[in-house]
Amino acid sequence: MKVLMVDVDGVLIHGRPVDGLPLFTYLERDLGLRVDLLQQEFFQTYWRDIIIGREALEPRLAGVLAKIAPHLSAETLIDLLVRKRFPPRPQSARGTRRSQAKRHHPLAGDQSGA
């Protein structure tokens, strides 16, 4: 099978936007989660089926974390990784109209904070 992989956000090639470090830097220090265990138990086992839509991310991750890091929820890990990949922009850098449109876009979810 031939595969073309595109690093759309640049995180895999250039690292995290905040500091340029690899995505999982300090994962064990910050969350008590060993990267080698996450790689072995989650990515090597389930990632292929997740990225093609055969499996859902959160339930599989939750099951693995219950086994290798029971103190950590899938939601917490996903939130942390998304924040590190896409740090919040300062309000002054956001376009007012665009922010308002995104807040009410049906595919963006409820971002109003309510």
Short mmCIF file of N, CA and C in Angstrom, two decimals, residues 10-82:
data_model
loop_
_atom_site.label_atom_id
_atom_site.label_comp_id
_atom_site.label_asym_id
_atom_site.label_seq_id
_atom_site.Cartn_x
_atom_site.Cartn_y
_atom_site.Cartn_z
N GLY A 10 1.85 21.20 10.53
CA GLY A 10 3.29 21.34 10.72
C GLY A 10 3.82 20.79 12.02
N VAL A 11 2.99 20.26 12.89
CA VAL A 11 3.43 19.81 14.21
C VAL A 11 4.39 18.63 14.10
N LEU A 12 4.12 17.71 13.20
CA LEU A 12 5.00 16.54 13.07
C LEU A 12 6.39 16.94 12.58
N ILE A 13 6.47 17.86 11.67
CA ILE A 13 7.75 18.25 11.10
C ILE A 13 8.43 19.35 11.90
N HIS A 14 7.70 20.35 12.31
CA HIS A 14 8.28 21.51 12.97
C HIS A 14 8.09 21.54 14.48
N GLY A 15 7.35 20.61 15.04
CA GLY A 15 7.11 20.60 16.47
C GLY A 15 5.94 21.48 16.87
N ARG A 16 5.78 21.61 18.18
CA ARG A 16 4.66 22.40 18.71
C ARG A 16 4.86 23.87 18.38
N PRO A 17 3.80 24.57 18.00
CA PRO A 17 3.93 25.98 17.67
C PRO A 17 4.46 26.83 18.83
N VAL A 18 4.15 26.44 20.05
CA VAL A 18 4.55 27.23 21.21
C VAL A 18 6.07 27.26 21.38
N ASP A 19 6.71 26.09 21.21
CA ASP A 19 8.15 26.02 21.51
C ASP A 19 8.96 25.20 20.51
N GLY A 20 8.33 24.62 19.49
CA GLY A 20 9.04 23.85 18.49
C GLY A 20 9.46 22.45 18.92
N LEU A 21 9.13 22.06 20.16
CA LEU A 21 9.49 20.73 20.65
C LEU A 21 8.53 19.68 20.10
N PRO A 22 8.96 18.40 20.05
CA PRO A 22 8.05 17.35 19.60
C PRO A 22 6.76 17.34 20.43
N LEU A 23 5.68 16.89 19.81
CA LEU A 23 4.35 16.94 20.42
C LEU A 23 4.29 16.31 21.80
N PHE A 24 4.95 15.17 22.01
CA PHE A 24 4.83 14.46 23.28
C PHE A 24 5.94 14.80 24.28
N THR A 25 6.68 15.87 24.05
CA THR A 25 7.69 16.29 25.01
C THR A 25 7.05 16.57 26.36
N TYR A 26 7.63 16.06 27.41
CA TYR A 26 7.20 16.28 28.79
C TYR A 26 5.88 15.59 29.14
N LEU A 27 5.43 14.68 28.32
CA LEU A 27 4.17 13.98 28.60
C LEU A 27 4.26 13.20 29.91
N GLU A 28 5.38 12.53 30.12
CA GLU A 28 5.53 11.78 31.37
C GLU A 28 5.68 12.72 32.55
N ARG A 29 6.45 13.76 32.40
CA ARG A 29 6.64 14.72 33.49
C ARG A 29 5.33 15.43 33.86
N ASP A 30 4.61 15.86 32.86
CA ASP A 30 3.40 16.65 33.10
C ASP A 30 2.18 15.80 33.48
N LEU A 31 2.07 14.60 32.89
CA LEU A 31 0.86 13.80 33.08
C LEU A 31 1.10 12.42 33.68
N GLY A 32 2.36 12.06 33.88
CA GLY A 32 2.65 10.74 34.41
C GLY A 32 2.34 9.63 33.41
N LEU A 33 2.43 9.94 32.13
CA LEU A 33 2.12 8.99 31.07
C LEU A 33 3.38 8.70 30.27
N ARG A 34 3.80 7.44 30.27
CA ARG A 34 5.00 7.06 29.53
C ARG A 34 4.68 7.00 28.04
N VAL A 35 5.45 7.71 27.25
CA VAL A 35 5.23 7.77 25.81
C VAL A 35 5.40 6.39 25.18
N ASP A 36 6.37 5.59 25.64
CA ASP A 36 6.56 4.27 25.06
C ASP A 36 5.34 3.37 25.27
N LEU A 37 4.71 3.48 26.43
CA LEU A 37 3.50 2.70 26.68
C LEU A 37 2.33 3.20 25.82
N LEU A 38 2.20 4.50 25.69
CA LEU A 38 1.15 5.07 24.85
C LEU A 38 1.35 4.61 23.40
N GLN A 39 2.59 4.64 22.95
CA GLN A 39 2.90 4.20 21.59
C GLN A 39 2.53 2.73 21.39
N GLN A 40 2.97 1.90 22.31
CA GLN A 40 2.75 0.46 22.20
C GLN A 40 1.28 0.07 22.36
N GLU A 41 0.65 0.58 23.40
CA GLU A 41 -0.71 0.15 23.73
C GLU A 41 -1.80 0.85 22.92
N PHE A 42 -1.53 2.06 22.46
CA PHE A 42 -2.57 2.80 21.74
C PHE A 42 -2.24 2.98 20.26
N PHE A 43 -1.14 3.66 19.96
CA PHE A 43 -0.86 3.97 18.56
C PHE A 43 -0.59 2.72 17.72
N GLN A 44 0.25 1.83 18.18
CA GLN A 44 0.55 0.63 17.39
C GLN A 44 -0.66 -0.30 17.29
N THR A 45 -1.51 -0.27 18.25
CA THR A 45 -2.64 -1.19 18.29
C THR A 45 -3.89 -0.64 17.60
N TYR A 46 -4.22 0.62 17.82
CA TYR A 46 -5.52 1.14 17.36
C TYR A 46 -5.45 2.28 16.35
N TRP A 47 -4.32 2.95 16.21
CA TRP A 47 -4.28 4.20 15.43
C TRP A 47 -4.71 4.01 13.99
N ARG A 48 -4.28 2.94 13.35
CA ARG A 48 -4.64 2.72 11.94
C ARG A 48 -6.17 2.71 11.78
N ASP A 49 -6.87 1.99 12.64
CA ASP A 49 -8.33 1.93 12.53
C ASP A 49 -8.98 3.26 12.91
N ILE A 50 -8.37 4.01 13.78
CA ILE A 50 -8.92 5.31 14.18
C ILE A 50 -8.82 6.30 13.02
N ILE A 51 -7.68 6.38 12.37
CA ILE A 51 -7.51 7.40 11.33
C ILE A 51 -8.33 7.12 10.08
N ILE A 52 -8.75 5.87 9.88
CA ILE A 52 -9.60 5.59 8.72
C ILE A 52 -11.08 5.56 9.10
N GLY A 53 -11.37 5.84 10.36
CA GLY A 53 -12.76 5.95 10.80
C GLY A 53 -13.41 4.65 11.22
N ARG A 54 -12.64 3.60 11.31
CA ARG A 54 -13.20 2.31 11.72
C ARG A 54 -13.43 2.25 13.23
N GLU A 55 -12.63 3.00 13.97
CA GLU A 55 -12.74 3.07 15.44
C GLU A 55 -12.84 4.53 15.86
N ALA A 56 -13.45 4.77 17.00
CA ALA A 56 -13.54 6.13 17.55
C ALA A 56 -12.36 6.38 18.47
N LEU A 57 -11.83 7.57 18.42
CA LEU A 57 -10.65 7.94 19.20
C LEU A 57 -10.87 7.83 20.71
N GLU A 58 -11.85 8.56 21.22
CA GLU A 58 -11.99 8.70 22.66
C GLU A 58 -12.26 7.38 23.40
N PRO A 59 -13.17 6.52 22.94
CA PRO A 59 -13.38 5.27 23.68
C PRO A 59 -12.14 4.37 23.71
N ARG A 60 -11.43 4.28 22.58
CA ARG A 60 -10.22 3.45 22.55
C ARG A 60 -9.15 4.04 23.45
N LEU A 61 -8.95 5.34 23.39
CA LEU A 61 -7.95 5.99 24.24
C LEU A 61 -8.31 5.83 25.71
N ALA A 62 -9.58 5.97 26.04
CA ALA A 62 -10.03 5.81 27.43
C ALA A 62 -9.71 4.41 27.95
N GLY A 63 -9.96 3.40 27.12
CA GLY A 63 -9.66 2.03 27.53
C GLY A 63 -8.18 1.80 27.76
N VAL A 64 -7.34 2.35 26.89
CA VAL A 64 -5.89 2.20 27.04
C VAL A 64 -5.41 2.96 28.28
N LEU A 65 -5.89 4.17 28.47
CA LEU A 65 -5.46 4.95 29.64
C LEU A 65 -5.89 4.30 30.94
N ALA A 66 -7.05 3.66 30.95
CA ALA A 66 -7.49 2.96 32.16
C ALA A 66 -6.48 1.88 32.55
N LYS A 67 -5.83 1.33 31.56
CA LYS A 67 -4.85 0.27 31.79
C LYS A 67 -3.46 0.82 32.13
N ILE A 68 -2.98 1.83 31.40
CA ILE A 68 -1.60 2.29 31.56
C ILE A 68 -1.45 3.57 32.39
N ALA A 69 -2.53 4.32 32.54
CA ALA A 69 -2.48 5.57 33.31
C ALA A 69 -3.87 5.87 33.86
N PRO A 70 -4.33 5.07 34.83
CA PRO A 70 -5.71 5.19 35.30
C PRO A 70 -6.05 6.56 35.93
N HIS A 71 -5.05 7.32 36.27
CA HIS A 71 -5.26 8.65 36.84
C HIS A 71 -5.60 9.70 35.78
N LEU A 72 -5.51 9.33 34.50
CA LEU A 72 -5.64 10.27 33.40
C LEU A 72 -6.84 9.91 32.52
N SER A 73 -7.69 10.89 32.25
CA SER A 73 -8.84 10.63 31.37
C SER A 73 -8.47 10.92 29.92
N ALA A 74 -9.17 10.27 29.01
CA ALA A 74 -8.96 10.52 27.58
C ALA A 74 -9.26 11.98 27.25
N GLU A 75 -10.30 12.50 27.85
CA GLU A 75 -10.67 13.90 27.59
C GLU A 75 -9.55 14.85 27.99
N THR A 76 -8.93 14.61 29.14
CA THR A 76 -7.84 15.46 29.60
C THR A 76 -6.66 15.40 28.65
N LEU A 77 -6.29 14.20 28.21
CA LEU A 77 -5.16 14.05 27.30
C LEU A 77 -5.45 14.71 25.96
N ILE A 78 -6.62 14.48 25.42
CA ILE A 78 -6.98 15.10 24.14
C ILE A 78 -6.98 16.61 24.26
N ASP A 79 -7.57 17.15 25.32
CA ASP A 79 -7.59 18.60 25.51
C ASP A 79 -6.18 19.17 25.59
N LEU A 80 -5.31 18.51 26.33
CA LEU A 80 -3.94 19.00 26.47
C LEU A 80 -3.22 18.99 25.13
N LEU A 81 -3.35 17.92 24.38
CA LEU A 81 -2.65 17.83 23.10
C LEU A 81 -3.18 18.85 22.11
N VAL A 82 -4.47 19.09 22.11
CA VAL A 82 -5.04 20.09 21.21
C VAL A 82 -4.55 21.49 21.60
#
